[in-house]
Coordinates of C-alpha atoms in Angstrom, one line a residue:
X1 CA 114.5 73.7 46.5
X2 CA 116.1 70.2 47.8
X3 CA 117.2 68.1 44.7
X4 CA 120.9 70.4 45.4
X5 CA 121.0 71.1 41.5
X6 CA 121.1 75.0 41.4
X7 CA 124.6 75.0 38.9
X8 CA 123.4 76.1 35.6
X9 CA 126.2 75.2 32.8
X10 CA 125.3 74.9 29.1
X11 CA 121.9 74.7 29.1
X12 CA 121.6 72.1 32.4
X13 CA 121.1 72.2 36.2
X14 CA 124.1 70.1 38.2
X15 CA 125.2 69.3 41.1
X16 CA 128.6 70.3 42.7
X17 CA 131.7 68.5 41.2
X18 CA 132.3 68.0 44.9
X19 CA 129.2 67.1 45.8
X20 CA 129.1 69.8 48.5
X21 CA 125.8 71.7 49.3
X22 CA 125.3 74.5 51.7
X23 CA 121.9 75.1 53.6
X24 CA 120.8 78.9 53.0
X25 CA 118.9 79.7 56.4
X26 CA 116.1 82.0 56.8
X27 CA 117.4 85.0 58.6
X28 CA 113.5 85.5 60.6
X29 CA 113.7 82.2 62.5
X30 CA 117.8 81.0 61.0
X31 CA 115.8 77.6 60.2
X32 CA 116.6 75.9 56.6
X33 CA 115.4 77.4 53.9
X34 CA 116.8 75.5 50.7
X35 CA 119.5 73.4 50.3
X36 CA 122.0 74.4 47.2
X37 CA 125.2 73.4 45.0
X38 CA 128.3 74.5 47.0
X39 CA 130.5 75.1 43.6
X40 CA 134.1 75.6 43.4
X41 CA 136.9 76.4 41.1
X42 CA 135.8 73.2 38.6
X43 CA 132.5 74.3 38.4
X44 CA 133.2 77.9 37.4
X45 CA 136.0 76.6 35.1
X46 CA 133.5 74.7 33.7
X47 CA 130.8 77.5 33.3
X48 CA 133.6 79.8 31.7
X49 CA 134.5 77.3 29.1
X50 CA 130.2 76.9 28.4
X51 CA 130.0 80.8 28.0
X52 CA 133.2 81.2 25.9
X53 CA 132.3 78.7 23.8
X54 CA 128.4 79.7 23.7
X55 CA 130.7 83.2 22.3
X56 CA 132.8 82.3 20.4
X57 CA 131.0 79.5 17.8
X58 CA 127.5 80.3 19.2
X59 CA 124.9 82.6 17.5
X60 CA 124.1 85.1 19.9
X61 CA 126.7 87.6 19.3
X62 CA 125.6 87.6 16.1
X63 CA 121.9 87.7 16.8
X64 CA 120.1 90.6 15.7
X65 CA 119.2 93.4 17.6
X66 CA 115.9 93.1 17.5
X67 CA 115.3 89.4 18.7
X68 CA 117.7 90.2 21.2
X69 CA 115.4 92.9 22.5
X70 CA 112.4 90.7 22.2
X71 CA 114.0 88.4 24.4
X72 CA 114.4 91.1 27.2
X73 CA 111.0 91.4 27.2
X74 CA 109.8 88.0 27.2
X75 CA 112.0 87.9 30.3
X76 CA 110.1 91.1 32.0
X77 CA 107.0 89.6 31.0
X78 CA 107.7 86.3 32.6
X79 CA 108.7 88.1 35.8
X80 CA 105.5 89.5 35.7
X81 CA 103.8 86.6 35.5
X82 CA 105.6 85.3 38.1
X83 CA 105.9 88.1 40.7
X84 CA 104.5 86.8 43.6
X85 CA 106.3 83.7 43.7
X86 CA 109.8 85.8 43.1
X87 CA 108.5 88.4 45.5
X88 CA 107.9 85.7 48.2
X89 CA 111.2 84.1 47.8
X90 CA 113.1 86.9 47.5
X91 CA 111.6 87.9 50.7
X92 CA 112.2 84.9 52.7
X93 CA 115.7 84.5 51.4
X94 CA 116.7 88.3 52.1
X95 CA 114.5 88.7 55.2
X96 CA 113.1 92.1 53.2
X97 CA 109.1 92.4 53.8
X98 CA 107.0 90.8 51.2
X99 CA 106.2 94.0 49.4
X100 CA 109.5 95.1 49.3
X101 CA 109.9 91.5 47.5
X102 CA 107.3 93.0 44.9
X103 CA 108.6 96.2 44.4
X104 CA 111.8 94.4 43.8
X105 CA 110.5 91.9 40.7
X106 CA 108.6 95.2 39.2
X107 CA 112.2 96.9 39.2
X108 CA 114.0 94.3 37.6
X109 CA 111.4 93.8 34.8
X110 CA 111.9 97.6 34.5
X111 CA 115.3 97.4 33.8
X112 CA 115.1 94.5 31.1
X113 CA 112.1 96.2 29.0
X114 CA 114.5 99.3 29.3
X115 CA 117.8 97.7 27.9
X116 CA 115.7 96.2 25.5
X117 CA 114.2 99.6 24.1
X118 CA 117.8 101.0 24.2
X119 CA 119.5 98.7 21.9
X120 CA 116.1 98.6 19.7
X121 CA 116.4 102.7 19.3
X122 CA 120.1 102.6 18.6
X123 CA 121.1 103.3 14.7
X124 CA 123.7 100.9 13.0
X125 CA 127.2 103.0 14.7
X126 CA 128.6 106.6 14.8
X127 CA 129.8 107.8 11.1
X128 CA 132.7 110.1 11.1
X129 CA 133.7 112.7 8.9
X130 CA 136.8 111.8 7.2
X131 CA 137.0 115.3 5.2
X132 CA 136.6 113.0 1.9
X133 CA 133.7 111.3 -0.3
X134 CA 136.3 108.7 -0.6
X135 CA 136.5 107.5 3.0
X136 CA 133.4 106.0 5.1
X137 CA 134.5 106.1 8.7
X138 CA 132.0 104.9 11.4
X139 CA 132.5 103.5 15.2
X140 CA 130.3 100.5 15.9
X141 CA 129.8 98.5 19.3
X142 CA 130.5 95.4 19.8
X143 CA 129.8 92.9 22.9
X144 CA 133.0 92.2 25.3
X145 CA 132.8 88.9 25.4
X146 CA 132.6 86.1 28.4
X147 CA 131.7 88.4 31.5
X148 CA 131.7 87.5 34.9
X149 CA 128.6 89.0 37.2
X150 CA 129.0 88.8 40.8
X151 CA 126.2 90.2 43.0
X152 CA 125.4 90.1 46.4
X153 CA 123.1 89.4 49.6
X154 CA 121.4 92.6 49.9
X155 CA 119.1 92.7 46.6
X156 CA 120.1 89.8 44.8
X157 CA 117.5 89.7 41.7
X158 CA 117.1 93.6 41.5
X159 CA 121.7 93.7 41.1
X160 CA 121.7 90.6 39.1
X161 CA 119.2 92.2 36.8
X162 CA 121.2 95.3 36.1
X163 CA 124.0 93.3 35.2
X164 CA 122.5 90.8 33.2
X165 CA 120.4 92.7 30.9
X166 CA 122.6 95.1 29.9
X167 CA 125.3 91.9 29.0
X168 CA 122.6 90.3 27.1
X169 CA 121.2 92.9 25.5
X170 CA 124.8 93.8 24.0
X171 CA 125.8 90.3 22.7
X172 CA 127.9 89.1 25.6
X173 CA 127.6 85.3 27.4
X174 CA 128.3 85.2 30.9
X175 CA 128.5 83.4 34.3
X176 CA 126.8 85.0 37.2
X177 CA 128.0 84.2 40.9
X178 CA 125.4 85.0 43.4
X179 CA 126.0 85.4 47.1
X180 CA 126.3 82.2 49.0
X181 CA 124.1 83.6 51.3
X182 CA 120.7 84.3 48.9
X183 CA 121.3 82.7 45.5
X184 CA 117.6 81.2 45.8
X185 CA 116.2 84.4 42.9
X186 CA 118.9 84.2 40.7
X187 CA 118.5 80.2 40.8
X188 CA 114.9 81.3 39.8
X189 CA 115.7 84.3 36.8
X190 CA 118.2 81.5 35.1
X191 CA 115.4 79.0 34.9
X192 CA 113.2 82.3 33.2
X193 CA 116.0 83.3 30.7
X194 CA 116.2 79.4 29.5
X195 CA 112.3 79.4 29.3
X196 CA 112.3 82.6 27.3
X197 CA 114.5 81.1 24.8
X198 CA 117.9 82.0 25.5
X199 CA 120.2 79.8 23.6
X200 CA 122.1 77.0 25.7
X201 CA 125.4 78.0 27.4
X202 CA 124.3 81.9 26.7
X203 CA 123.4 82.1 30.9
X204 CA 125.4 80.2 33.5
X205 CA 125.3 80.3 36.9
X206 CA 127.8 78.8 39.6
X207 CA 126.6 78.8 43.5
X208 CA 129.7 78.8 45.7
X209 CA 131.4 81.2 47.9
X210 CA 133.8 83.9 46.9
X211 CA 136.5 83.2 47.8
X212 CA 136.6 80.2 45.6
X213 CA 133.9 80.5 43.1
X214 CA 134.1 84.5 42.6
X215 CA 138.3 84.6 42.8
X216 CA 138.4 82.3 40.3
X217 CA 136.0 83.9 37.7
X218 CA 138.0 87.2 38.2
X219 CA 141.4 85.5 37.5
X220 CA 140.5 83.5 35.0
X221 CA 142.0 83.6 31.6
X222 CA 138.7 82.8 29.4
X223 CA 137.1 85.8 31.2
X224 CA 136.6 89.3 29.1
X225 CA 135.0 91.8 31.5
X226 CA 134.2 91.3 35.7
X227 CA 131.4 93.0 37.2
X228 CA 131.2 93.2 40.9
X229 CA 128.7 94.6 43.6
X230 CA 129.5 94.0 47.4
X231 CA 131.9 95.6 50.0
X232 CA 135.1 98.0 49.8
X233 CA 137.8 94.7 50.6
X234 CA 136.2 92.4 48.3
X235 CA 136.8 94.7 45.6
X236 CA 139.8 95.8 45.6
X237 CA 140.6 91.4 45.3
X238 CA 138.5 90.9 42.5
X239 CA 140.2 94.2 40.9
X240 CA 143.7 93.2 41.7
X241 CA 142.9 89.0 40.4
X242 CA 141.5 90.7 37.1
X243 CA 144.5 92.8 37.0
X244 CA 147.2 90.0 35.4
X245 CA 144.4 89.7 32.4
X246 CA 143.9 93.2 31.7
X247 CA 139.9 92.5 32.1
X248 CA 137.3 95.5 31.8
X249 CA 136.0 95.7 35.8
X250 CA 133.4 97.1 36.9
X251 CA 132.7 97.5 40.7
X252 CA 130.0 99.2 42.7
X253 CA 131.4 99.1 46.4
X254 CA 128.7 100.7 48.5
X255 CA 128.7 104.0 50.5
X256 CA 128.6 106.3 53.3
X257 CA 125.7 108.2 52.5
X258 CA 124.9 111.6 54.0
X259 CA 121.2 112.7 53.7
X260 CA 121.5 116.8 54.6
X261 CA 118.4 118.7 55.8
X262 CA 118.1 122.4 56.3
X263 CA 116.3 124.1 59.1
X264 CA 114.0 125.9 56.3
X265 CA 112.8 122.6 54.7
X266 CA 111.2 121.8 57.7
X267 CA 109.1 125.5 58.6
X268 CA 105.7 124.0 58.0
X269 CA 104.3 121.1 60.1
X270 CA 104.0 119.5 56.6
X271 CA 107.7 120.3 55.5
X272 CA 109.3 118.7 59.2
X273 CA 107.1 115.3 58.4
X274 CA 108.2 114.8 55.6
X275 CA 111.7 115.4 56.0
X276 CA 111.3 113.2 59.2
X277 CA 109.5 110.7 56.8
X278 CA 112.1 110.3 54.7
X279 CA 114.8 110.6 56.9
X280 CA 113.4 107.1 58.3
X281 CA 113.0 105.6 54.7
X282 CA 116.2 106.5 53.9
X283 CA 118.3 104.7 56.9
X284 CA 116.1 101.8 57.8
X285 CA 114.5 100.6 54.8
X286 CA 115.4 96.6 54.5
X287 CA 117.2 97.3 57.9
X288 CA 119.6 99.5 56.5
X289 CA 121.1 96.8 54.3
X290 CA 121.3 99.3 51.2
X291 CA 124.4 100.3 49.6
X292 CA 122.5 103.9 49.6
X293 CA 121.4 103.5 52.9
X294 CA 121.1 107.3 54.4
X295 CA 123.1 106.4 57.0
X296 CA 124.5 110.0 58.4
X297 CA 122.0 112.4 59.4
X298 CA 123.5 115.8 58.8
X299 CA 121.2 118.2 60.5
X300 CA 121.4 122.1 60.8
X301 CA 122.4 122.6 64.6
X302 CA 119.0 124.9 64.9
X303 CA 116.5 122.3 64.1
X304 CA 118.5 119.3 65.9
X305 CA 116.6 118.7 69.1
X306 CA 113.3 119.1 67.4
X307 CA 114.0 116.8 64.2
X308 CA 116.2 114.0 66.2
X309 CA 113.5 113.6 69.3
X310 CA 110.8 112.9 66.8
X311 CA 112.7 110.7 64.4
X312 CA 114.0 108.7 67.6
X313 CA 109.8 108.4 68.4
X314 CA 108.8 106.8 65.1
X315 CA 112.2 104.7 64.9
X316 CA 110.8 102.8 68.2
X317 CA 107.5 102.7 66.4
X318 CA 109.1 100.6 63.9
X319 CA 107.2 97.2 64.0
X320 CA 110.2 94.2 63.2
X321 CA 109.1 90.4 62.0
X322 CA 108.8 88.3 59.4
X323 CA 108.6 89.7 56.2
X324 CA 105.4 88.2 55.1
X325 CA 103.5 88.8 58.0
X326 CA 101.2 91.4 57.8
X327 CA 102.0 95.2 59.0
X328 CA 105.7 94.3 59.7
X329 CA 107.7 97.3 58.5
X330 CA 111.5 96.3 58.8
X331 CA 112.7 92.7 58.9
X332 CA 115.7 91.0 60.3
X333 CA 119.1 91.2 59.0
X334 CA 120.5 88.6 56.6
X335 CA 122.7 86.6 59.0
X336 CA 124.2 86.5 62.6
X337 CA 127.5 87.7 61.3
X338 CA 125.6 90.6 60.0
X339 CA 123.9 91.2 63.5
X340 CA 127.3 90.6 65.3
X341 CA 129.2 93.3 63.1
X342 CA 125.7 95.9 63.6
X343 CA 126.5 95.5 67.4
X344 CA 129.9 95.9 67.5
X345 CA 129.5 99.2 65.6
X346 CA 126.9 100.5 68.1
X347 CA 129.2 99.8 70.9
X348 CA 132.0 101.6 69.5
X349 CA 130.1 104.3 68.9
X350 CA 128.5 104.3 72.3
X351 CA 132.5 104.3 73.7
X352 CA 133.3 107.0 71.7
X353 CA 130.6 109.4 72.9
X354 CA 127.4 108.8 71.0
X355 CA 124.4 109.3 72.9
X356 CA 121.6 106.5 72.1
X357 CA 118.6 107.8 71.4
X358 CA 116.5 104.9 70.0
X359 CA 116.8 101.2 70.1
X360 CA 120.5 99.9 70.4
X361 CA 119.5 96.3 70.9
X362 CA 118.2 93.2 69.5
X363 CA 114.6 92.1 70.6
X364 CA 113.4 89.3 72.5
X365 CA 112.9 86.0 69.8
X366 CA 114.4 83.8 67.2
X367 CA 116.1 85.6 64.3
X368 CA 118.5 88.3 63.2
X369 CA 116.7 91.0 64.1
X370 CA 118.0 94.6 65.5
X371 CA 116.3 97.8 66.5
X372 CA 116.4 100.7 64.2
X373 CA 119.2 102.7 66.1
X374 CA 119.5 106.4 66.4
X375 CA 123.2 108.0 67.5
X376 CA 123.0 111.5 68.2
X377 CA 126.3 113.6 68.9
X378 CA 128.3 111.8 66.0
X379 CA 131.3 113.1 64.5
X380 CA 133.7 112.1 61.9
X381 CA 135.9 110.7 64.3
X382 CA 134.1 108.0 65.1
X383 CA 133.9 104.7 63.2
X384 CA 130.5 104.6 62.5
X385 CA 130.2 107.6 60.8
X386 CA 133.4 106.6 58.7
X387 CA 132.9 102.7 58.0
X388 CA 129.8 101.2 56.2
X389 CA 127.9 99.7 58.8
X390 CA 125.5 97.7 56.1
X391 CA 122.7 97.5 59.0
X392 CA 119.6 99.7 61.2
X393 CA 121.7 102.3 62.9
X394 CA 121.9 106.3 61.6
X395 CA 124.1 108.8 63.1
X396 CA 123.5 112.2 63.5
X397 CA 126.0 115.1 63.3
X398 CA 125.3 119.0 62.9
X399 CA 126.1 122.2 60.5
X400 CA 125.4 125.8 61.0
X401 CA 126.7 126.7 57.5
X402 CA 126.3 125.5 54.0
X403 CA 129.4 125.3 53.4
X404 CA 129.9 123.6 56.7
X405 CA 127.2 120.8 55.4
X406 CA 129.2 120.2 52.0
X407 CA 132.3 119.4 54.1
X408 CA 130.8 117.1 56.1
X409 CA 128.9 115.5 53.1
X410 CA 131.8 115.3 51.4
X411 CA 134.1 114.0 54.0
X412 CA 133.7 110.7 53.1
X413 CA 136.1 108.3 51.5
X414 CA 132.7 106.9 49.2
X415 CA 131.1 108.8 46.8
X416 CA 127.9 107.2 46.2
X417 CA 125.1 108.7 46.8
X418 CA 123.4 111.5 49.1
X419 CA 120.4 114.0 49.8
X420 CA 119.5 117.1 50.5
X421 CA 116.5 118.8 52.0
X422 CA 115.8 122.6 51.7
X423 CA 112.6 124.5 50.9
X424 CA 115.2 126.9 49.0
X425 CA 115.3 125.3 45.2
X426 CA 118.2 127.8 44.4
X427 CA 120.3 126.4 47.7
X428 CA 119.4 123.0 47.1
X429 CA 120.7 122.7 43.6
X430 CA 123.6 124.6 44.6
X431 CA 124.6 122.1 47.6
X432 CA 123.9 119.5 44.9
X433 CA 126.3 120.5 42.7
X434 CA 128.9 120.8 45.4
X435 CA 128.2 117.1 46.4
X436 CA 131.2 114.2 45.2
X437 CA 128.7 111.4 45.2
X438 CA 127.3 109.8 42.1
X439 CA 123.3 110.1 42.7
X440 CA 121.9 113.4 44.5
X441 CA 118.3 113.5 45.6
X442 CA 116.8 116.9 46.3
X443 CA 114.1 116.3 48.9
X444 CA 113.8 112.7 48.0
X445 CA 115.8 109.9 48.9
X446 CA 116.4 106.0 46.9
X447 CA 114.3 106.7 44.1
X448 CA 116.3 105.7 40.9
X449 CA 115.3 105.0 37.3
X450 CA 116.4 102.7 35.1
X451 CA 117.6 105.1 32.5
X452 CA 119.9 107.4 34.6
X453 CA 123.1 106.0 35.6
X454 CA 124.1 104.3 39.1
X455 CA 127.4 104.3 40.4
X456 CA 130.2 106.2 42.6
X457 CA 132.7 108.5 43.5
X458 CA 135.8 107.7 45.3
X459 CA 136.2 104.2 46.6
X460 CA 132.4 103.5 46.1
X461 CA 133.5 101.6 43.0
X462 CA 134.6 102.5 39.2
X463 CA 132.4 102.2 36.3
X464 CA 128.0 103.1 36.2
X465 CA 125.1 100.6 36.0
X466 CA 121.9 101.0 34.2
X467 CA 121.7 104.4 31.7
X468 CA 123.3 104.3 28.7
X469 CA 126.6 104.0 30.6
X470 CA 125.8 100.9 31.6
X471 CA 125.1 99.5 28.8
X472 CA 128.5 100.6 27.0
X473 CA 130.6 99.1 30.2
X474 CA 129.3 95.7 28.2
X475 CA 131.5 97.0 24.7
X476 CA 133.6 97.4 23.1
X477 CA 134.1 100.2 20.8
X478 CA 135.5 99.9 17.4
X479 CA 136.4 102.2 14.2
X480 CA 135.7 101.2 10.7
X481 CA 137.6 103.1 8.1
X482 CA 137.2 102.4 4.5
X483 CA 138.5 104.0 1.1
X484 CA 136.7 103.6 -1.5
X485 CA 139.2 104.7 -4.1
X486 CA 142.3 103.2 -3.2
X487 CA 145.1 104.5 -4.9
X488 CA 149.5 104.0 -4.2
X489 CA 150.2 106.1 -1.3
X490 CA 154.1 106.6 -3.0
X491 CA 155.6 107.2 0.1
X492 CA 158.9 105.2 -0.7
X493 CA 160.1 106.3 -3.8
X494 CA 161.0 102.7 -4.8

């Protein structure tokens, strides 16, 4: 990608007002990958005025449900056909492995044939019962408006996806901001949506940083609804800028996530693998750069040794590299910063008493790359076990109790998501229901499905993706009340 054109506004690719351009390094070797618009504040005013516009006196609003629908899945169908390219760039541009790349286009068609088959199934709005023949009352839906979609770094087509299908699929037009640092996929998914058909000015796209680019499409007047993924501080700007407009916002703000495992899931040599298994999946999967990440290991004091010693054995397995070179299991993280803030939290922890019981260090090499770390003797006063750490590094802290374990699971200022592990189905779905986090696996951990909601408690954001939920946060609701027999009401006598 070199000609620099990767603004899409009404139907064309541009350039920077400015001119400016930013290089987007790959985080294996922190060489150039692509060279991309550097947009600012006229380039998103510019893309607001296309999609208000493209609202307001364009057709799709208006368009019918079903050729909406069929859109969608042109879209998924074109992802299909495309998946290894998408796969591959995503992975280079992320640093994820190659087949995470893959299982990463697969979900995002998922989730536009599903908004597609939910607004397909729908009927034509609620009727209510007025108590009279004369009166038809019914609630309908109705698309927002202009929305604003702001994803980032971590999975950038798989969160641009769930934000863009469900606005499409209800009517809306919109500018999507993707993160400065791996725009390169959602460059890619515009140029699929125009090829599908999608009318011009429909889709936009600015490239530019957020503090320019994304503050700007949360302030702005022409704006109708903000949705936002990324961290805790960025939020809370983007809620407070849409604030003065009374926008809809919608914000998923990551998490602290506790995975819990009982001593009695892990009685059988095939019950303490998997556990262990999963354990591993759940903190280091794209080097623990997952909002979901299972981050806190919350182990019962009597399996402890036993569980952490192995885990700490497979976590040194863990083969690092390139994403698309074969067998590499965990690739680098997405940028030095990124590396810089994942050491700083491992020597905090290390100076508060954590004991270090697998890698704590970057490897030998060119890159971002950072050994899947393991902190035993964790507690909640330390700041890695509070902050998000958004990188390879699990603590581990101890329970003797159930109740004990939902304290600690729950002492957490997110909400997002957590597991828990216990050969007891009765305990398990009663530690379940005790948990404040939005998702709950029960011996499982980061499966999710397109048609059950995402999102969190607490400060892990406001509002749900994907489910039916997330297709409302693109609506508005509104009441229709007809009489049929009008007559005087004869309320003043005169």
């Amino acid at each position: 990608m070199s000609d620099q054109r990767t603004i899409h506004i009404d139907g064309e690719w541009r350039a920077a007002a400015s001119g400016a351009t930013r290089e987007i390094l790959d985080p294996a070797d922190a060489t150039t990958l692509a060279v991309v618009a550097e947009g600012g504040t006229q380039d998103a005013d510019a893309a607001i005025a296309a999609a208000r516009t493209a609202f307001d006196q364009g057709a799709w609003p208006h368009t019918p449900v079903a050729e909406r629908a069929a859109l969608l899945r042109r879209v998924a169908d074109l992802l299909q056909r495309d998946r290894e390219t998408l796969g591959l760039l995503e992975s280079r541009d992320a640093g994820k492995t190659l087949e995470e790349g893959r299982v990463d286009v697969d979900c995002v068609s998922d989730a536009f044939r599903y908004f597609a088959d939910l607004v397909i199934g729908e009927g034509g709005g609620r009727v209510v019962d007025a108590g009279s023949p004369d009166i038809h009352s019914v609630v309908v839906h109705e698309p927002v408006g202009v929305c604003a979609l702001i994803t980032p770094w971590n999975y950038p087509l798989l969160q641009a996806s769930w934000k863009i299908a469900p606005a499409l699929a209800a009517g809306n037009t919109f500018v999507v901001k993707p993160s400065e640092l791996t725009p390169l996929t959602t460059v890619a998914l515009l140029g699929l949506l125009a090829e599908a058909g999608l009318p011009s000015g429909v889709a936009n796209l600015v490239t530019g940083p957020g503090d320019t680019v994304g503050a700007r499409l949360a302030e702005h007047p022409g704006v109708d609804l903000v949705s936002f993924t990324g961290g805790l501080v960025s939020g809370t700007n983007v809620m407070r800028a849409a604030a003065d407009g009374v926008k809809k916002v919608a914000l998923e703000l990551g998490g602290k996530n506790p995975n819990v495992v009982f001593a009695d899931a892990c009685t059988t040599d095939e019950g303490f693998d998997t556990a262990v298994d999963q354990a591993l999946n759940a903190a280091f999967i794209h080097s623990g750069q997952v909002c979901s990440a299972g981050s806190r290991l919350i182990v019962e004091e009597s399996l402890r040794e036993r569980f952490v010693a192995e885990l700490a054995r497979r976590a040194d397995l863990i083969r690092l590299g390139r994403g698309t070179d074969p067998g590499v299991e965990c690739g680098p993280l997405v940028s030095a910063r990124q590396l810089a803030r994942t050491e700083e939290y491992v020597a905090s922890a290390l100076a508060e008493g954590a004991v270090l019981r697998a890698g704590g260090r970057r490897p030998e090499g060119p890159g971002h790359f950072y050994r899947p770390t393991v902190l035993d003797h964790c507690h909640r006063g330390m700041r890695v076990v509070r902050e998000e750490v958004f990188g390879p590094v699990l603590t581990v802290e101890t329970f003797r109790t159930e109740d004990e374990a939902v304290e600690l699971a729950n002492d957490t200022e997110y909400g997002l998501a957590g597991g828990v592990w216990s050969a007891d189905a009765a305990r398990a779905r009663r530690v379940a229901g005790r948990l404040r986090h939005g998702t709950v696996w029960i011996n499982d951990f980061h499966p999710y499905l397109p048609q059950a909601e995402w999102g969190g408690f607490g400060k892990s954001g406001i509002g749900r993706e994907l489910g039916p939920a997330g297709l409302a946060e693109y609506r508005e609701t509104k009441h229709v009340y007809q009489n049929l027999a009008p007559r005087p009401v004869r309320w003043f006598a005169g």
